[in-house]
Amino acid sequence: MRKLMLGAALLALAACQSAHDLSLGERLNWRCAGDKEFSLRTVGDAIEVYAAGQTNRLEPTASESGRAYSNGQITYTEARGRATLTGIQGGPYEQCRRRGSGWL
């Protein structure tokens, strides 16, 4: 009976571990001009941006310097420690700098 209970406990624990999506990156938080804020995280090659109460998935796009992502309407760019988010309600989010983790 003990072996059965131990086996069930191990199966439950394994299910919890496999439910965590390891492709999701750390949440990065940004504070922008005008006290605007947003956050993002990496999801595979794309990013999910959370701003103005909405989450939007953006795919990588070509950029001459830094990183750029877009969904055709919303665009996120990052270069030299600064970020800009345009095309989203409440935006544009400009002159953004990273904040410490744990926000949102």
mmCIF file of N, CA and C in Angstrom:
data_model
loop_
_atom_site.group_PDB
_atom_site.id
_atom_site.type_symbol
_atom_site.label_atom_id
_atom_site.label_comp_id
_atom_site.label_asym_id
_atom_site.label_seq_id
_atom_site.Cartn_x
_atom_site.Cartn_y
_atom_site.Cartn_z
ATOM 1 N N MET A 1 0.823 -1.181 0.000
ATOM 2 C CA MET A 1 0.000 0.000 0.000
ATOM 3 C C MET A 1 0.874 1.253 0.000
ATOM 4 N N ARG A 2 1.965 1.200 0.786
ATOM 5 C CA ARG A 2 2.872 2.352 0.832
ATOM 6 C C ARG A 2 3.483 2.618 -0.535
ATOM 7 N N LYS A 3 3.867 1.549 -1.236
ATOM 8 C CA LYS A 3 4.473 1.718 -2.556
ATOM 9 C C LYS A 3 3.466 2.329 -3.527
ATOM 10 N N LEU A 4 2.220 1.936 -3.421
ATOM 11 C CA LEU A 4 1.179 2.486 -4.278
ATOM 12 C C LEU A 4 0.986 3.978 -4.007
ATOM 13 N N MET A 5 0.954 4.358 -2.745
ATOM 14 C CA MET A 5 0.786 5.764 -2.372
ATOM 15 C C MET A 5 2.002 6.580 -2.810
ATOM 16 N N LEU A 6 3.195 6.031 -2.638
ATOM 17 C CA LEU A 6 4.412 6.710 -3.054
ATOM 18 C C LEU A 6 4.424 6.889 -4.573
ATOM 19 N N GLY A 7 4.019 5.847 -5.299
ATOM 20 C CA GLY A 7 3.948 5.929 -6.758
ATOM 21 C C GLY A 7 2.962 6.998 -7.213
ATOM 22 N N ALA A 8 1.812 7.071 -6.573
ATOM 23 C CA ALA A 8 0.796 8.075 -6.919
ATOM 24 C C ALA A 8 1.314 9.482 -6.639
ATOM 25 N N ALA A 9 2.006 9.635 -5.514
ATOM 26 C CA ALA A 9 2.569 10.944 -5.166
ATOM 27 C C ALA A 9 3.624 11.373 -6.178
ATOM 28 N N LEU A 10 4.470 10.443 -6.594
ATOM 29 C CA LEU A 10 5.499 10.762 -7.584
ATOM 30 C C LEU A 10 4.890 11.118 -8.937
ATOM 31 N N LEU A 11 3.837 10.416 -9.334
ATOM 32 C CA LEU A 11 3.145 10.739 -10.580
ATOM 33 C C LEU A 11 2.525 12.133 -10.526
ATOM 34 N N ALA A 12 1.917 12.468 -9.398
ATOM 35 C CA ALA A 12 1.320 13.797 -9.245
ATOM 36 C C ALA A 12 2.392 14.876 -9.313
ATOM 37 N N LEU A 13 3.524 14.637 -8.682
ATOM 38 C CA LEU A 13 4.632 15.582 -8.702
ATOM 39 C C LEU A 13 5.192 15.739 -10.108
ATOM 40 N N ALA A 14 5.325 14.653 -10.824
ATOM 41 C CA ALA A 14 5.817 14.713 -12.206
ATOM 42 C C ALA A 14 4.844 15.491 -13.094
ATOM 43 N N ALA A 15 3.560 15.342 -12.879
ATOM 44 C CA ALA A 15 2.565 16.085 -13.660
ATOM 45 C C ALA A 15 2.680 17.575 -13.407
ATOM 46 N N CYS A 16 2.936 17.965 -12.176
ATOM 47 C CA CYS A 16 3.108 19.381 -11.859
ATOM 48 C C CYS A 16 4.326 19.950 -12.580
ATOM 49 N N GLN A 17 5.404 19.206 -12.593
ATOM 50 C CA GLN A 17 6.627 19.673 -13.225
ATOM 51 C C GLN A 17 6.446 19.796 -14.732
ATOM 52 N N SER A 18 5.795 18.842 -15.365
ATOM 53 C CA SER A 18 5.645 18.880 -16.812
ATOM 54 C C SER A 18 4.650 19.949 -17.250
ATOM 55 N N ALA A 19 3.787 20.432 -16.355
ATOM 56 C CA ALA A 19 2.824 21.472 -16.700
ATOM 57 C C ALA A 19 3.494 22.842 -16.838
ATOM 58 N N HIS A 20 4.675 23.017 -16.288
ATOM 59 C CA HIS A 20 5.386 24.289 -16.380
ATOM 60 C C HIS A 20 6.031 24.413 -17.753
ATOM 61 N N ASP A 21 5.737 25.500 -18.447
ATOM 62 C CA ASP A 21 6.270 25.709 -19.791
ATOM 63 C C ASP A 21 7.638 26.377 -19.686
ATOM 64 N N LEU A 22 8.687 25.616 -19.950
ATOM 65 C CA LEU A 22 10.042 26.137 -19.806
ATOM 66 C C LEU A 22 10.425 27.090 -20.925
ATOM 67 N N SER A 23 9.601 27.226 -21.966
ATOM 68 C CA SER A 23 9.910 28.161 -23.042
ATOM 69 C C SER A 23 9.540 29.590 -22.669
ATOM 70 N N LEU A 24 8.793 29.775 -21.574
ATOM 71 C CA LEU A 24 8.411 31.107 -21.143
ATOM 72 C C LEU A 24 9.576 31.753 -20.411
ATOM 73 N N GLY A 25 9.927 32.954 -20.829
ATOM 74 C CA GLY A 25 11.054 33.652 -20.228
ATOM 75 C C GLY A 25 10.653 34.480 -19.020
ATOM 76 N N GLU A 26 11.650 35.032 -18.402
ATOM 77 C CA GLU A 26 11.469 35.916 -17.258
ATOM 78 C C GLU A 26 10.704 37.161 -17.695
ATOM 79 N N ARG A 27 9.835 37.656 -16.832
ATOM 80 C CA ARG A 27 9.093 38.877 -17.123
ATOM 81 C C ARG A 27 10.034 40.070 -16.944
ATOM 82 N N LEU A 28 10.087 40.927 -17.972
ATOM 83 C CA LEU A 28 10.867 42.154 -17.931
ATOM 84 C C LEU A 28 9.906 43.324 -17.810
ATOM 85 N N ASN A 29 10.179 44.218 -16.898
ATOM 86 C CA ASN A 29 9.292 45.332 -16.613
ATOM 87 C C ASN A 29 9.942 46.641 -17.036
ATOM 88 N N TRP A 30 9.149 47.513 -17.628
ATOM 89 C CA TRP A 30 9.644 48.775 -18.166
ATOM 90 C C TRP A 30 8.848 49.943 -17.604
ATOM 91 N N ARG A 31 9.528 51.043 -17.292
ATOM 92 C CA ARG A 31 8.894 52.311 -16.897
ATOM 93 C C ARG A 31 9.272 53.327 -17.949
ATOM 94 N N CYS A 32 8.278 54.084 -18.416
ATOM 95 C CA CYS A 32 8.455 54.980 -19.554
ATOM 96 C C CYS A 32 8.146 56.426 -19.175
ATOM 97 N N ALA A 33 8.416 57.323 -20.106
ATOM 98 C CA ALA A 33 8.080 58.730 -19.924
ATOM 99 C C ALA A 33 6.590 58.847 -19.641
ATOM 100 N N GLY A 34 6.218 59.824 -18.834
ATOM 101 C CA GLY A 34 4.807 60.007 -18.495
ATOM 102 C C GLY A 34 4.289 58.995 -17.503
ATOM 103 N N ASP A 35 5.182 58.343 -16.758
ATOM 104 C CA ASP A 35 4.824 57.315 -15.764
ATOM 105 C C ASP A 35 4.037 56.148 -16.360
ATOM 106 N N LYS A 36 4.249 55.861 -17.627
ATOM 107 C CA LYS A 36 3.634 54.698 -18.263
ATOM 108 C C LYS A 36 4.510 53.482 -17.988
ATOM 109 N N GLU A 37 3.885 52.311 -17.909
ATOM 110 C CA GLU A 37 4.609 51.084 -17.621
ATOM 111 C C GLU A 37 4.062 49.931 -18.451
ATOM 112 N N PHE A 38 4.919 48.993 -18.783
ATOM 113 C CA PHE A 38 4.505 47.757 -19.437
ATOM 114 C C PHE A 38 5.488 46.665 -19.075
ATOM 115 N N SER A 39 5.117 45.424 -19.375
ATOM 116 C CA SER A 39 6.012 44.299 -19.128
ATOM 117 C C SER A 39 5.958 43.367 -20.329
ATOM 118 N N LEU A 40 6.962 42.513 -20.419
ATOM 119 C CA LEU A 40 7.002 41.532 -21.501
ATOM 120 C C LEU A 40 7.740 40.306 -21.030
ATOM 121 N N ARG A 41 7.536 39.230 -21.776
ATOM 122 C CA ARG A 41 8.289 37.999 -21.538
ATOM 123 C C ARG A 41 8.479 37.293 -22.869
ATOM 124 N N THR A 42 9.542 36.529 -22.949
ATOM 125 C CA THR A 42 9.850 35.771 -24.150
ATOM 126 C C THR A 42 9.035 34.489 -24.172
ATOM 127 N N VAL A 43 8.479 34.173 -25.333
ATOM 128 C CA VAL A 43 7.720 32.940 -25.538
ATOM 129 C C VAL A 43 8.246 32.341 -26.838
ATOM 130 N N GLY A 44 9.195 31.423 -26.727
ATOM 131 C CA GLY A 44 9.857 30.895 -27.918
ATOM 132 C C GLY A 44 10.659 32.001 -28.579
ATOM 133 N N ASP A 45 10.418 32.235 -29.874
ATOM 134 C CA ASP A 45 11.084 33.326 -30.586
ATOM 135 C C ASP A 45 10.334 34.642 -30.457
ATOM 136 N N ALA A 46 9.083 34.593 -30.021
ATOM 137 C CA ALA A 46 8.232 35.777 -29.931
ATOM 138 C C ALA A 46 8.296 36.374 -28.532
ATOM 139 N N ILE A 47 7.546 37.470 -28.326
ATOM 140 C CA ILE A 47 7.370 38.042 -26.995
ATOM 141 C C ILE A 47 5.888 38.282 -26.758
ATOM 142 N N GLU A 48 5.488 38.272 -25.495
ATOM 143 C CA GLU A 48 4.161 38.700 -25.082
ATOM 144 C C GLU A 48 4.330 39.997 -24.325
ATOM 145 N N VAL A 49 3.629 41.029 -24.765
ATOM 146 C CA VAL A 49 3.704 42.350 -24.145
ATOM 147 C C VAL A 49 2.404 42.580 -23.394
ATOM 148 N N TYR A 50 2.517 43.023 -22.137
ATOM 149 C CA TYR A 50 1.356 43.349 -21.329
ATOM 150 C C TYR A 50 1.379 44.847 -21.065
ATOM 151 N N ALA A 51 0.393 45.567 -21.624
ATOM 152 C CA ALA A 51 0.280 47.015 -21.430
ATOM 153 C C ALA A 51 -1.184 47.408 -21.538
ATOM 154 N N ALA A 52 -1.582 48.409 -20.780
ATOM 155 C CA ALA A 52 -2.948 48.943 -20.819
ATOM 156 C C ALA A 52 -3.991 47.841 -20.630
ATOM 157 N N GLY A 53 -3.689 46.861 -19.785
ATOM 158 C CA GLY A 53 -4.636 45.793 -19.489
ATOM 159 C C GLY A 53 -4.792 44.756 -20.581
ATOM 160 N N GLN A 54 -3.903 44.757 -21.566
ATOM 161 C CA GLN A 54 -3.985 43.818 -22.676
ATOM 162 C C GLN A 54 -2.679 43.058 -22.829
ATOM 163 N N THR A 55 -2.777 41.820 -23.294
ATOM 164 C CA THR A 55 -1.602 41.034 -23.631
ATOM 165 C C THR A 55 -1.603 40.817 -25.136
ATOM 166 N N ASN A 56 -0.472 41.115 -25.767
ATOM 167 C CA ASN A 56 -0.333 40.958 -27.217
ATOM 168 C C ASN A 56 0.935 40.183 -27.521
ATOM 169 N N ARG A 57 0.814 39.249 -28.469
ATOM 170 C CA ARG A 57 1.971 38.462 -28.908
ATOM 171 C C ARG A 57 2.592 39.146 -30.126
ATOM 172 N N LEU A 58 3.894 39.384 -30.074
ATOM 173 C CA LEU A 58 4.615 40.038 -31.151
ATOM 174 C C LEU A 58 5.707 39.108 -31.667
ATOM 175 N N GLU A 59 5.868 39.065 -32.962
ATOM 176 C CA GLU A 59 6.874 38.217 -33.612
ATOM 177 C C GLU A 59 8.100 39.054 -33.965
ATOM 178 N N PRO A 60 9.287 38.429 -34.021
ATOM 179 C CA PRO A 60 10.501 39.181 -34.365
ATOM 180 C C PRO A 60 10.419 39.762 -35.783
ATOM 181 N N THR A 61 10.964 40.960 -35.942
ATOM 182 C CA THR A 61 11.041 41.618 -37.242
ATOM 183 C C THR A 61 12.463 42.128 -37.446
ATOM 184 N N ALA A 62 12.766 42.502 -38.659
ATOM 185 C CA ALA A 62 14.104 43.012 -38.976
ATOM 186 C C ALA A 62 14.345 44.349 -38.269
ATOM 187 N N SER A 63 15.571 44.526 -37.787
ATOM 188 C CA SER A 63 15.955 45.768 -37.131
ATOM 189 C C SER A 63 17.407 46.067 -37.459
ATOM 190 N N GLU A 64 17.690 47.318 -37.736
ATOM 191 C CA GLU A 64 19.068 47.700 -38.040
ATOM 192 C C GLU A 64 19.932 47.749 -36.785
ATOM 193 N N SER A 65 19.305 48.051 -35.651
ATOM 194 C CA SER A 65 20.054 48.049 -34.389
ATOM 195 C C SER A 65 19.118 47.631 -33.267
ATOM 196 N N GLY A 66 19.546 46.688 -32.486
ATOM 197 C CA GLY A 66 18.738 46.230 -31.367
ATOM 198 C C GLY A 66 17.742 45.166 -31.753
ATOM 199 N N ARG A 67 16.696 45.039 -30.935
ATOM 200 C CA ARG A 67 15.655 44.035 -31.143
ATOM 201 C C ARG A 67 14.377 44.726 -31.583
ATOM 202 N N ALA A 68 13.578 44.046 -32.414
ATOM 203 C CA ALA A 68 12.290 44.579 -32.833
ATOM 204 C C ALA A 68 11.291 43.436 -32.978
ATOM 205 N N TYR A 69 10.051 43.685 -32.559
ATOM 206 C CA TYR A 69 8.968 42.718 -32.635
ATOM 207 C C TYR A 69 7.702 43.457 -33.042
ATOM 208 N N SER A 70 6.822 42.778 -33.771
ATOM 209 C CA SER A 70 5.584 43.421 -34.198
ATOM 210 C C SER A 70 4.525 42.364 -34.512
ATOM 211 N N ASN A 71 3.266 42.787 -34.480
ATOM 212 C CA ASN A 71 2.161 41.948 -34.950
ATOM 213 C C ASN A 71 1.439 42.637 -36.104
ATOM 214 N N GLY A 72 2.058 43.650 -36.699
ATOM 215 C CA GLY A 72 1.458 44.406 -37.783
ATOM 216 C C GLY A 72 0.771 45.672 -37.316
ATOM 217 N N GLN A 73 0.394 45.721 -36.048
ATOM 218 C CA GLN A 73 -0.241 46.906 -35.472
ATOM 219 C C GLN A 73 0.603 47.469 -34.332
ATOM 220 N N ILE A 74 1.078 46.586 -33.475
ATOM 221 C CA ILE A 74 1.861 46.979 -32.302
ATOM 222 C C ILE A 74 3.320 46.649 -32.568
ATOM 223 N N THR A 75 4.209 47.577 -32.213
ATOM 224 C CA THR A 75 5.640 47.379 -32.431
ATOM 225 C C THR A 75 6.419 47.676 -31.153
ATOM 226 N N TYR A 76 7.324 46.769 -30.818
ATOM 227 C CA TYR A 76 8.242 46.930 -29.684
ATOM 228 C C TYR A 76 9.652 46.991 -30.249
ATOM 229 N N THR A 77 10.427 48.002 -29.857
ATOM 230 C CA THR A 77 11.833 48.081 -30.242
ATOM 231 C C THR A 77 12.665 48.325 -28.991
ATOM 232 N N GLU A 78 13.869 47.775 -29.023
ATOM 233 C CA GLU A 78 14.790 47.923 -27.890
ATOM 234 C C GLU A 78 16.199 48.078 -28.431
ATOM 235 N N ALA A 79 16.884 49.113 -27.951
ATOM 236 C CA ALA A 79 18.279 49.335 -28.334
ATOM 237 C C ALA A 79 18.966 50.144 -27.242
ATOM 238 N N ARG A 80 20.182 49.762 -26.940
ATOM 239 C CA ARG A 80 21.021 50.471 -25.973
ATOM 240 C C ARG A 80 20.317 50.711 -24.626
ATOM 241 N N GLY A 81 19.616 49.705 -24.150
ATOM 242 C CA GLY A 81 18.988 49.783 -22.838
ATOM 243 C C GLY A 81 17.701 50.581 -22.781
ATOM 244 N N ARG A 82 17.184 51.010 -23.911
ATOM 245 C CA ARG A 82 15.931 51.760 -23.975
ATOM 246 C C ARG A 82 14.934 51.014 -24.855
ATOM 247 N N ALA A 83 13.657 51.183 -24.567
ATOM 248 C CA ALA A 83 12.621 50.507 -25.345
ATOM 249 C C ALA A 83 11.519 51.489 -25.718
ATOM 250 N N THR A 84 10.807 51.148 -26.779
ATOM 251 C CA THR A 84 9.641 51.902 -27.240
ATOM 252 C C THR A 84 8.554 50.898 -27.620
ATOM 253 N N LEU A 85 7.330 51.197 -27.264
ATOM 254 C CA LEU A 85 6.184 50.369 -27.603
ATOM 255 C C LEU A 85 5.138 51.286 -28.244
ATOM 256 N N THR A 86 4.790 51.018 -29.487
ATOM 257 C CA THR A 86 3.837 51.868 -30.207
ATOM 258 C C THR A 86 2.686 51.043 -30.758
ATOM 259 N N GLY A 87 1.577 51.735 -31.060
ATOM 260 C CA GLY A 87 0.425 51.079 -31.669
ATOM 261 C C GLY A 87 -0.520 50.452 -30.684
ATOM 262 N N ILE A 88 -0.329 50.697 -29.409
ATOM 263 C CA ILE A 88 -1.169 50.081 -28.380
ATOM 264 C C ILE A 88 -1.917 51.166 -27.622
ATOM 265 N N GLN A 89 -3.088 50.824 -27.110
ATOM 266 C CA GLN A 89 -3.895 51.759 -26.337
ATOM 267 C C GLN A 89 -3.066 52.345 -25.202
ATOM 268 N N GLY A 90 -3.174 53.647 -24.991
ATOM 269 C CA GLY A 90 -2.432 54.304 -23.925
ATOM 270 C C GLY A 90 -1.037 54.709 -24.344
ATOM 271 N N GLY A 91 -0.640 54.357 -25.550
ATOM 272 C CA GLY A 91 0.710 54.651 -26.022
ATOM 273 C C GLY A 91 0.765 55.952 -26.772
ATOM 274 N N PRO A 92 1.907 56.276 -27.294
ATOM 275 C CA PRO A 92 3.085 55.414 -27.322
ATOM 276 C C PRO A 92 3.806 55.387 -25.977
ATOM 277 N N TYR A 93 4.514 54.309 -25.751
ATOM 278 C CA TYR A 93 5.359 54.153 -24.572
ATOM 279 C C TYR A 93 6.785 54.451 -25.039
ATOM 280 N N GLU A 94 7.322 55.594 -24.619
ATOM 281 C CA GLU A 94 8.623 56.032 -25.115
ATOM 282 C C GLU A 94 9.602 56.279 -23.974
ATOM 283 N N GLN A 95 10.881 56.280 -24.321
ATOM 284 C CA GLN A 95 11.966 56.506 -23.357
ATOM 285 C C GLN A 95 11.840 55.562 -22.161
ATOM 286 N N CYS A 96 11.640 54.297 -22.449
ATOM 287 C CA CYS A 96 11.409 53.291 -21.406
ATOM 288 C C CYS A 96 12.725 52.693 -20.929
ATOM 289 N N ARG A 97 12.808 52.493 -19.634
ATOM 290 C CA ARG A 97 13.973 51.846 -19.003
ATOM 291 C C ARG A 97 13.496 50.662 -18.191
ATOM 292 N N ARG A 98 14.346 49.645 -18.110
ATOM 293 C CA ARG A 98 14.018 48.431 -17.351
ATOM 294 C C ARG A 98 13.875 48.728 -15.872
ATOM 295 N N ARG A 99 12.917 48.020 -15.272
ATOM 296 C CA ARG A 99 12.737 48.040 -13.821
ATOM 297 C C ARG A 99 13.163 46.705 -13.268
ATOM 298 N N GLY A 100 13.269 46.603 -11.957
ATOM 299 C CA GLY A 100 13.599 45.338 -11.318
ATOM 300 C C GLY A 100 12.477 44.340 -11.476
ATOM 301 N N SER A 101 12.754 43.062 -11.239
ATOM 302 C CA SER A 101 11.746 42.020 -11.386
ATOM 303 C C SER A 101 10.754 42.081 -10.223
ATOM 304 N N GLY A 102 9.650 41.396 -10.398
ATOM 305 C CA GLY A 102 8.648 41.330 -9.346
ATOM 306 C C GLY A 102 7.505 42.302 -9.545
ATOM 307 N N TRP A 103 7.581 43.170 -10.546
ATOM 308 C CA TRP A 103 6.516 44.125 -10.818
ATOM 309 C C TRP A 103 5.474 43.453 -11.662
ATOM 310 N N LEU A 104 4.232 43.782 -11.481
ATOM 311 C CA LEU A 104 3.064 43.181 -12.135
ATOM 312 C C LEU A 104 2.890 41.784 -11.635
#
